[in-house]
XYZ file of C-alpha atoms in Angstrom:
615
model
C 101.957 117.376 75.884
C 100.622 119.128 79.187
C 97.392 118.726 80.811
C 95.593 121.736 79.402
C 96.685 120.690 75.632
C 95.452 117.336 76.158
C 91.737 118.639 77.812
C 91.451 120.056 74.249
C 92.506 117.621 72.066
C 91.028 117.898 68.323
C 87.173 116.116 68.886
C 84.976 115.508 66.217
C 82.601 117.701 65.051
C 79.589 116.581 64.968
C 78.584 115.147 61.227
C 75.450 116.377 59.415
C 72.699 114.589 58.588
C 70.787 112.266 61.262
C 69.048 108.995 61.254
C 68.961 106.217 63.996
C 71.702 104.481 65.366
C 70.776 102.135 68.330
C 72.974 100.070 69.711
C 74.178 97.394 66.753
C 75.028 94.102 66.361
C 77.343 92.725 64.974
C 75.996 91.143 61.222
C 75.856 87.413 60.945
C 77.809 87.000 57.881
C 81.216 90.222 56.200
C 80.728 90.125 52.006
C 84.521 89.452 51.811
C 85.120 87.154 54.279
C 88.072 85.487 52.541
C 89.421 89.250 51.988
C 88.740 90.370 55.563
C 90.361 87.514 57.048
C 92.888 88.404 55.193
C 93.318 91.547 56.555
C 93.015 90.623 59.753
C 95.872 88.178 59.962
C 98.013 90.662 58.117
C 96.679 93.146 60.999
C 97.735 90.218 63.677
C 101.623 89.183 61.809
C 102.795 91.934 64.765
C 101.395 89.760 67.486
C 102.196 86.767 66.144
C 105.442 85.267 68.598
C 102.368 85.592 71.734
C 99.468 84.444 69.460
C 102.515 80.947 68.757
C 102.853 81.106 72.697
C 98.957 80.848 73.454
C 98.954 78.165 70.777
C 101.343 76.231 72.780
C 100.618 77.093 76.094
C 96.846 76.009 74.798
C 97.650 72.580 72.889
C 99.753 71.547 76.340
C 96.974 72.493 78.509
C 94.993 69.835 76.282
C 97.645 67.029 76.045
C 97.597 67.215 79.611
C 93.500 67.159 79.744
C 93.490 64.476 77.486
C 96.065 62.245 79.151
C 94.191 63.149 83.192
C 91.110 59.943 82.221
C 93.323 57.311 81.413
C 95.439 57.794 84.314
C 91.817 57.744 87.156
C 91.188 54.817 84.181
C 94.373 53.260 85.545
C 93.728 53.597 88.715
C 89.794 52.753 88.959
C 91.304 49.476 86.808
C 93.736 48.812 89.464
C 90.953 49.315 92.550
C 88.803 47.012 90.500
C 91.417 44.468 90.379
C 92.502 44.520 93.465
C 88.631 44.247 95.180
C 88.111 41.109 92.661
C 91.823 39.794 93.439
C 90.738 39.765 97.556
C 87.881 38.280 96.685
C 89.597 35.452 95.106
C 91.957 35.237 98.112
C 94.621 37.615 96.311
C 96.701 40.087 97.653
C 94.122 42.752 97.760
C 93.740 45.897 96.639
C 97.044 47.602 96.185
C 96.715 51.838 97.905
C 100.243 52.552 97.287
C 100.149 51.857 93.375
C 96.459 54.081 93.071
C 97.772 57.175 94.783
C 100.694 56.663 92.812
C 98.064 56.989 90.251
C 96.115 59.893 92.363
C 98.816 62.467 92.807
C 99.847 62.046 88.805
C 96.454 62.914 87.382
C 96.457 65.313 90.234
C 99.915 67.013 88.700
C 98.775 66.977 85.102
C 94.928 68.319 85.762
C 97.342 70.866 87.876
C 99.844 71.571 84.928
C 96.545 71.999 82.004
C 95.048 74.567 84.813
C 98.232 76.031 84.682
C 98.924 76.502 80.909
C 94.588 76.748 80.522
C 95.180 79.686 82.915
C 98.331 81.087 81.112
C 97.296 80.732 77.427
C 94.059 82.834 78.778
C 95.577 85.990 80.237
C 98.119 86.193 77.074
C 95.558 86.309 74.493
C 93.633 88.809 77.109
C 96.828 91.635 76.535
C 95.950 90.166 72.542
C 92.590 91.231 72.073
C 92.567 94.179 74.173
C 95.572 95.345 72.304
C 94.220 94.753 68.957
C 91.447 96.573 70.430
C 93.737 99.278 71.531
C 95.288 99.483 68.125
C 91.971 99.690 65.802
C 90.820 102.354 67.908
C 93.859 104.457 67.958
C 93.769 103.986 63.870
C 89.761 104.918 63.790
C 90.699 107.658 65.809
C 93.456 109.435 64.297
C 91.586 108.198 60.207
C 89.052 109.601 61.666
C 90.941 113.286 61.514
C 92.762 112.624 57.930
C 88.804 111.767 56.656
C 86.935 114.822 53.632
C 84.391 116.001 55.535
C 82.039 114.688 52.470
C 81.895 111.477 54.886
C 80.758 112.139 57.534
C 77.852 114.440 55.918
C 77.470 110.627 54.361
C 77.413 108.770 57.251
C 75.046 108.419 60.345
C 76.762 109.582 63.401
C 75.817 105.958 64.946
C 77.120 104.669 62.075
C 80.673 106.134 62.465
C 80.462 105.555 66.492
C 79.796 102.289 65.848
C 82.738 101.309 63.975
C 84.507 102.249 67.162
C 82.990 101.226 69.528
C 81.057 98.353 69.386
C 82.280 96.903 66.120
C 85.826 96.702 67.674
C 84.318 95.643 70.807
C 82.774 92.663 69.003
C 86.284 92.318 67.242
C 88.128 92.076 70.536
C 85.693 89.612 71.956
C 85.328 87.253 69.523
C 89.041 86.881 69.027
C 89.705 86.459 72.846
C 87.103 83.377 72.650
C 87.506 82.002 69.576
C 90.997 82.206 68.094
C 91.949 79.784 72.103
C 88.482 77.640 71.131
C 89.520 76.006 68.304
C 93.650 75.680 68.866
C 91.471 74.188 72.113
C 89.140 72.329 70.224
C 90.709 70.765 67.706
C 93.625 69.689 70.153
C 91.227 68.059 72.177
C 89.012 65.795 69.242
C 92.486 64.940 67.741
C 93.888 64.227 70.979
C 91.042 62.017 72.075
C 90.301 59.840 69.311
C 93.910 58.889 69.413
C 93.584 57.999 73.675
C 90.332 56.045 72.364
C 91.658 53.978 69.400
C 94.780 53.268 72.258
C 91.173 51.702 74.297
C 89.554 50.187 71.650
C 89.154 50.549 68.336
C 85.703 49.464 67.672
C 84.461 51.802 70.448
C 85.929 54.143 68.811
C 84.345 53.644 65.004
C 81.109 53.560 67.803
C 81.746 57.172 68.842
C 82.639 58.449 65.637
C 79.272 57.015 63.942
C 77.526 59.204 66.359
C 79.223 62.046 64.632
C 77.659 62.657 61.255
C 74.533 62.544 62.951
C 75.345 64.983 65.803
C 76.321 67.460 62.399
C 73.533 67.362 60.725
C 70.969 68.115 63.712
C 73.201 70.855 64.133
C 72.861 72.155 61.382
C 69.804 71.854 61.125
C 69.534 74.103 64.095
C 71.862 76.431 62.873
C 70.216 77.256 59.601
C 66.641 77.778 61.070
C 67.826 79.818 63.820
C 69.837 81.751 61.797
C 67.504 84.217 60.969
C 65.676 84.945 63.494
C 69.475 85.932 64.755
C 69.983 89.018 62.108
C 66.507 89.873 63.003
C 66.837 89.952 66.636
C 69.751 91.990 65.537
C 67.882 94.118 63.584
C 65.555 95.314 65.828
C 67.592 95.597 68.510
C 69.016 98.318 66.178
C 65.454 99.939 66.008
C 64.154 99.332 69.591
C 67.733 101.685 70.299
C 67.855 104.050 68.250
C 63.770 104.953 68.934
C 64.743 105.008 72.521
C 67.822 107.312 71.732
C 65.868 109.397 69.401
C 62.440 109.817 72.124
C 64.757 110.526 74.966
C 66.661 113.188 73.283
C 63.730 115.118 71.435
C 61.832 114.633 75.101
C 60.867 118.261 74.799
C 59.510 118.438 71.477
C 57.481 115.065 71.602
C 55.296 116.178 74.523
C 54.949 119.960 72.614
C 53.403 117.774 70.074
C 51.133 115.668 72.335
C 53.467 112.391 70.590
C 54.190 110.128 73.194
C 50.966 107.469 71.957
C 52.804 108.348 68.683
C 56.190 106.925 70.351
C 54.873 104.218 72.543
C 52.888 102.357 69.122
C 55.934 103.414 67.947
C 57.884 101.729 70.308
C 55.808 98.638 71.103
C 55.569 97.339 67.658
C 58.777 97.643 67.203
C 59.689 95.685 70.759
C 57.319 92.842 69.648
C 58.657 91.551 66.795
C 61.889 92.389 68.891
C 60.648 89.876 71.337
C 59.358 87.442 68.571
C 62.893 87.190 67.212
C 64.760 86.938 70.334
C 62.669 84.169 71.910
C 62.421 82.594 68.304
C 65.899 82.321 67.829
C 67.096 81.944 71.805
C 64.328 79.093 71.795
C 66.368 77.533 68.638
C 69.453 77.719 69.929
C 68.625 76.345 73.572
C 67.561 73.068 71.756
C 71.174 72.189 70.730
C 72.180 71.590 74.550
C 69.665 68.567 74.663
C 69.602 67.282 71.638
C 73.465 66.942 71.991
C 72.896 65.859 75.020
C 70.499 63.332 73.702
C 73.112 61.676 71.571
C 75.486 61.807 73.738
C 73.621 59.636 75.474
C 73.410 57.440 73.089
C 76.517 57.548 72.400
C 77.009 56.855 76.831
C 74.554 53.944 75.882
C 76.527 52.287 73.070
C 79.685 52.252 74.638
C 78.581 50.622 77.646
C 77.440 48.383 75.575
C 80.163 46.970 73.797
C 82.902 48.091 76.874
C 80.957 45.760 79.090
C 81.273 42.911 76.022
C 84.892 43.823 75.986
C 85.667 43.967 78.756
C 84.100 40.738 79.907
C 86.266 37.893 76.935
C 89.165 40.585 78.720
C 89.715 42.617 74.872
C 89.346 46.035 78.113
C 89.346 46.748 81.900
C 87.019 48.112 83.867
C 88.904 51.583 84.153
C 88.931 51.321 80.227
C 85.507 51.924 80.524
C 85.192 54.339 82.420
C 87.856 56.450 80.565
C 86.302 55.938 77.236
C 83.100 57.374 79.070
C 84.997 60.808 79.950
C 86.307 60.732 76.798
C 83.394 60.289 74.761
C 82.015 64.155 76.911
C 85.467 64.954 76.052
C 84.986 64.422 71.982
C 81.229 66.162 71.975
C 81.602 68.967 74.128
C 84.169 71.124 71.174
C 81.766 69.778 68.060
C 79.519 71.747 70.353
C 81.826 74.298 70.116
C 82.689 74.177 66.928
C 79.085 76.383 66.628
C 79.508 78.833 68.891
C 83.620 79.020 67.331
C 82.452 79.330 63.748
C 79.087 82.000 64.756
C 81.904 84.207 66.587
C 84.065 84.209 63.967
C 80.976 85.385 61.090
C 80.362 87.639 63.326
C 84.313 89.021 64.554
C 84.289 88.974 60.603
C 81.611 91.145 60.176
C 82.733 93.352 62.909
C 86.579 93.502 60.961
C 84.815 94.098 57.625
C 83.201 97.533 58.920
C 86.393 98.962 60.619
C 88.652 97.519 57.485
C 86.109 99.866 55.423
C 86.023 102.819 57.818
C 90.044 102.586 57.707
C 90.601 102.464 53.958
C 88.046 104.933 52.708
C 89.147 107.629 50.724
C 91.701 110.435 52.557
C 92.500 113.618 52.109
C 95.103 114.204 49.383
C 97.650 116.588 50.583
C 101.294 117.512 49.707
C 103.334 119.296 52.004
C 104.343 122.444 51.297
C 106.691 125.308 52.337
C 104.687 128.105 51.614
C 104.145 130.948 54.407
C 101.205 133.764 54.352
C 101.680 136.717 54.461
C 98.933 137.852 56.156
C 97.698 140.127 53.913
C 94.260 139.128 53.490
C 93.630 139.147 49.790
C 91.217 136.232 47.594
C 90.353 136.084 44.512
C 88.168 133.570 43.519
C 88.601 132.964 39.012
C 86.058 130.925 37.362
C 85.018 128.678 40.310
C 83.057 125.284 39.152
C 81.831 123.068 41.902
C 79.308 120.657 42.446
C 78.511 118.068 45.459
C 77.967 115.620 42.546
C 80.142 116.543 39.804
C 77.016 115.199 37.606
C 75.200 118.147 39.321
C 77.423 121.553 39.621
C 75.601 123.803 41.957
C 78.388 126.896 41.259
C 78.610 127.801 38.239
C 80.960 130.214 36.566
C 81.859 132.596 39.912
C 84.660 134.931 40.049
C 85.138 137.320 42.410
C 87.869 139.998 44.231
C 88.223 140.513 48.145
C 90.786 142.834 48.731
C 92.974 142.618 51.842
C 91.146 144.334 54.701
C 87.517 144.444 53.170
C 84.108 142.995 55.090
C 82.340 140.621 53.007
C 79.235 140.128 53.172
C 77.353 136.652 51.612
C 73.134 136.761 51.198
C 70.601 134.958 49.632
C 67.889 132.487 50.131
C 68.530 129.435 51.483
C 70.471 126.862 49.578
C 72.303 130.041 47.533
C 75.725 128.354 47.844
C 76.632 130.962 50.846
C 78.136 127.994 52.630
C 79.560 126.506 50.260
C 81.556 129.390 49.373
C 83.435 128.751 52.950
C 83.736 125.178 52.485
C 86.035 125.820 49.297
C 88.451 128.410 50.856
C 88.760 126.088 53.321
C 89.168 123.029 51.142
C 86.887 120.767 52.632
C 85.524 120.374 49.514
C 87.748 120.175 46.489
C 86.942 122.319 43.386
C 85.348 120.937 40.083
C 86.806 123.824 37.738
C 88.643 127.620 38.237
C 90.697 128.264 40.829
C 91.015 130.238 44.471
C 94.145 131.734 45.278
C 94.722 133.475 49.065
C 97.470 136.109 48.664
C 98.323 135.267 44.862
C 98.880 131.875 46.055
C 95.954 128.723 44.684
C 94.803 127.244 47.897
C 95.697 123.630 45.900
C 99.035 123.711 46.359
C 98.949 125.215 50.343
C 98.397 122.119 53.032
C 95.096 122.006 54.538
C 96.372 122.496 57.921
C 98.245 125.303 56.646
C 95.538 126.599 55.205
C 93.079 126.103 57.975
C 95.574 127.868 60.869
C 94.885 131.567 58.527
C 90.988 131.924 59.150
C 88.649 132.320 62.445
C 85.674 130.371 62.060
C 82.043 131.353 64.383
C 79.566 128.995 62.600
C 74.922 129.384 63.382
C 75.909 125.832 64.787
C 77.976 125.929 67.828
C 79.972 123.398 69.105
C 81.376 123.017 73.585
C 82.857 120.253 74.552
C 82.526 118.848 78.222
C 84.834 121.140 80.166
C 84.901 124.575 82.164
C 84.591 127.278 80.372
C 88.003 128.762 80.247
C 89.063 125.769 78.429
C 85.979 126.444 75.541
C 87.355 129.545 74.986
C 90.883 128.782 75.280
C 90.527 125.902 72.185
C 90.595 128.724 69.327
C 94.550 129.294 71.308
C 95.769 127.078 73.881
C 98.352 129.038 74.926
C 96.091 132.160 75.778
C 96.921 133.015 78.637
C 93.847 133.014 81.666
C 93.741 136.725 81.553
C 93.491 136.586 77.125
C 90.653 134.823 77.507
C 88.895 136.860 79.927
C 89.770 139.986 77.652
C 88.275 138.060 74.343
C 85.057 137.185 76.896
C 85.378 141.218 77.187
C 85.509 141.914 74.395
C 82.208 139.306 72.637
C 80.359 140.589 75.320
C 79.851 136.984 77.487
C 82.197 138.139 80.728
C 79.061 139.525 82.081
C 77.022 136.382 81.699
C 79.703 134.286 82.854
C 80.810 135.763 85.762
C 77.540 135.379 87.143
C 77.782 131.649 86.471
C 78.380 129.767 89.013
C 81.680 128.765 89.062
C 82.373 131.833 86.511
C 84.987 131.017 83.751
C 85.382 127.757 85.978
C 81.545 126.826 85.020
C 81.673 123.085 84.027
C 79.249 122.387 80.654
C 77.953 118.962 80.683
C 78.318 116.492 77.766
C 75.258 117.980 76.093
C 76.320 121.768 76.793
C 72.742 122.199 78.012
C 73.048 123.438 80.998
C 72.963 127.413 79.534
C 71.313 129.047 76.875
C 71.886 128.754 73.029
C 72.734 132.500 72.998
C 75.512 131.959 75.756
C 76.982 129.026 73.531
C 76.829 130.973 71.070
C 78.355 133.853 72.149
C 81.103 131.675 74.140
C 81.999 130.577 70.101
C 82.813 133.800 69.243
C 84.912 134.532 72.119
C 87.350 131.941 70.967
C 87.562 133.100 67.446
C 88.391 136.300 68.911
C 90.956 134.769 71.306
C 92.676 133.418 68.153
C 93.038 135.861 66.218
C 93.647 135.099 62.732
C 93.738 136.837 59.008
C 90.867 136.026 57.828
C 87.674 135.837 59.306
C 84.665 133.301 58.801
C 80.956 133.966 60.417
C 78.654 132.377 59.842
C 75.274 133.389 61.026
C 77.177 133.764 64.214
C 74.714 136.312 65.277
C 71.605 134.044 64.801
C 71.992 132.863 68.392
C 71.359 135.812 70.202
C 68.566 138.600 71.578
C 68.934 142.380 69.353
C 70.219 143.652 71.679
C 73.385 141.698 72.574
C 73.432 140.849 68.093
C 73.802 145.256 68.140
C 76.596 144.606 70.713
C 78.352 141.245 69.450
C 78.433 143.642 65.825
C 80.219 146.332 67.344
C 82.917 143.903 68.715
C 83.057 142.362 65.672
C 83.464 145.125 63.614
C 86.934 146.295 66.197
C 87.516 142.476 65.592
C 87.113 142.876 61.129
C 89.606 146.119 61.532
C 92.367 145.319 59.477
C 91.405 141.554 58.401
C 89.537 140.398 55.092
C 86.438 138.879 56.481
C 83.199 136.678 55.212
C 80.414 137.944 57.149
C 76.939 134.815 55.779
C 73.816 136.991 57.036
C 69.951 135.974 56.599
C 69.039 139.498 58.360
C 70.368 141.644 56.303
C 70.781 144.041 58.629
C 73.930 143.242 60.228
C 76.008 143.572 57.214
C 74.655 146.955 56.038
C 78.231 148.590 56.506
C 80.144 145.966 54.586
C 82.545 146.895 51.972
C 81.438 144.705 49.423
C 78.027 142.390 49.662
C 77.980 139.466 47.365
C 74.532 138.321 45.820
C 73.850 134.838 45.613
C 71.225 132.976 43.623
C 71.104 129.179 42.376
C 75.148 129.393 42.968
C 76.265 132.624 41.368
C 76.868 135.831 41.998
C 74.176 137.824 40.325
C 74.948 141.228 42.394
C 77.703 142.582 43.834
C 78.485 146.235 45.636
C 77.551 147.791 48.421
C 75.034 147.857 50.590
C 73.672 151.345 49.035
C 75.314 150.683 45.493
C 72.308 147.369 45.340
C 70.088 149.206 46.896
C 69.780 152.035 44.770
C 69.528 148.979 41.554
C 66.391 148.023 43.160
C 67.882 144.618 41.989
C 67.394 140.967 43.531
C 69.608 142.622 47.175
C 66.664 145.049 46.919
C 64.049 142.974 47.259
C 65.663 140.647 49.745
C 66.441 143.991 52.213
C 63.009 145.559 51.842
C 60.660 142.308 52.460
C 63.056 142.398 55.725
C 61.437 145.804 56.751
C 58.804 146.274 55.413
C 55.394 146.506 56.839
C 52.475 144.495 57.054
């Protein structure tokens, strides 16, 4: 793939519909936790060797870190024994032995840090690969989904799955997986080490555990609803800011600054309130755990002093045990955080899998090759976006090769729906459509759509040069072919007048050129594509009358010898059409050329005369 083709890889066109779609925080729970967990584990199966390696590295790191306090305790015991012996006239402190203990501790902590770094590096790689795979799968899925999916979902909902949900999944996976195995290993290892020092002191420590769990559960249960509210209002605030920013001209034109600010203040106040309560309650967890931990320290010091006095344990063991208590309470505190991360991860994963499991367009490969004649037949077509509400009830028409067919009618009559059916964006509920005698249901969509050129009322251009945007219609076209297409669309003169000409860069919003200029560029793109059948859906709606006249002449040359479907509200633009199909309420009510329909004095004549009658 060359540089230009990479630049022009298909991008997702903006779906119909709207709605707020601000930054979405992860939901607190997945609806199907077990099912989502099973899918996630299955997805992670390809990385099982790397994950096992991470687990082994995490366990080794934890084991070495657990042994460290015991070695340090031995050094302290030796130092204490030496001081006592020196006072009583003994040999004194054995600094060589203490140095060995310290070197041994340094080695152990060094190995622990090394394996901790290794598992962190490996886990970061796994989480990024998982995020990469999910983004790739979602991007590929987008192009396999039917148009109906995007017309029933907001733009932000789809984009949130690619950005927020994938990021949440990757970050939570990176943190929770290693933290979970480290916490479990730490708790088990610390309990074993504490038992080797003193079963009594271990029992006292374990008695504190239920108190910690109860207090954490109490705080989590009451803070959870505020975290949920915080995420909801965060999305509302972001969405409101985005809408106002994008529609700043409309807001100012209608003097709605105060209303927009009032709406923002209302949601922002609720966000502040929920965020304050959630952060305050979650912030209580640390001091509560410290308080409980300090109770454990007091109990251990009292019991340890007694046991050291009677000679059951040494002084260094007390110090080691206190360190183990800290190591024991820390993973317990982490468990609450880990569970929140896992809940967020599963909620994000569920949304991703729901998207990946969405029903795709059914298609079958075909060896069909079009003859290029361009004959189209509609035979008793029935269709409804909702099968219970049929809008096209019984539609039949025969379009001869090379004919220009104009489709007119009031808003909602089904004009654009016909085009969507012709290109198989939607499937029929009844009847069939034939192109060159072949049922389009038997033709692979990618081959069918290669047969059509299209210009829509809603222009779609991407960030890049004007040359690249026109060449999107035919990637292998030369610069000269692009210019010729622009001349045919009467876009060449204004393009050359722009800074940079054909190399001028359009910004992300493509608002550094006018709406009419954007329309001319899309028309040039369709001319360059040079397809046997053309579909023009209000293609000249955004240009002035003079430019419209020039484009109409260019279109007449372009449509010569090709089957063309023209959807238009301005009936003056379709007077020369071979066939004019008049639609109302999903049915064809009149059919003929301009003069025939005017002479009949029917619905078309009423529409036409209403556009030109004098007030």
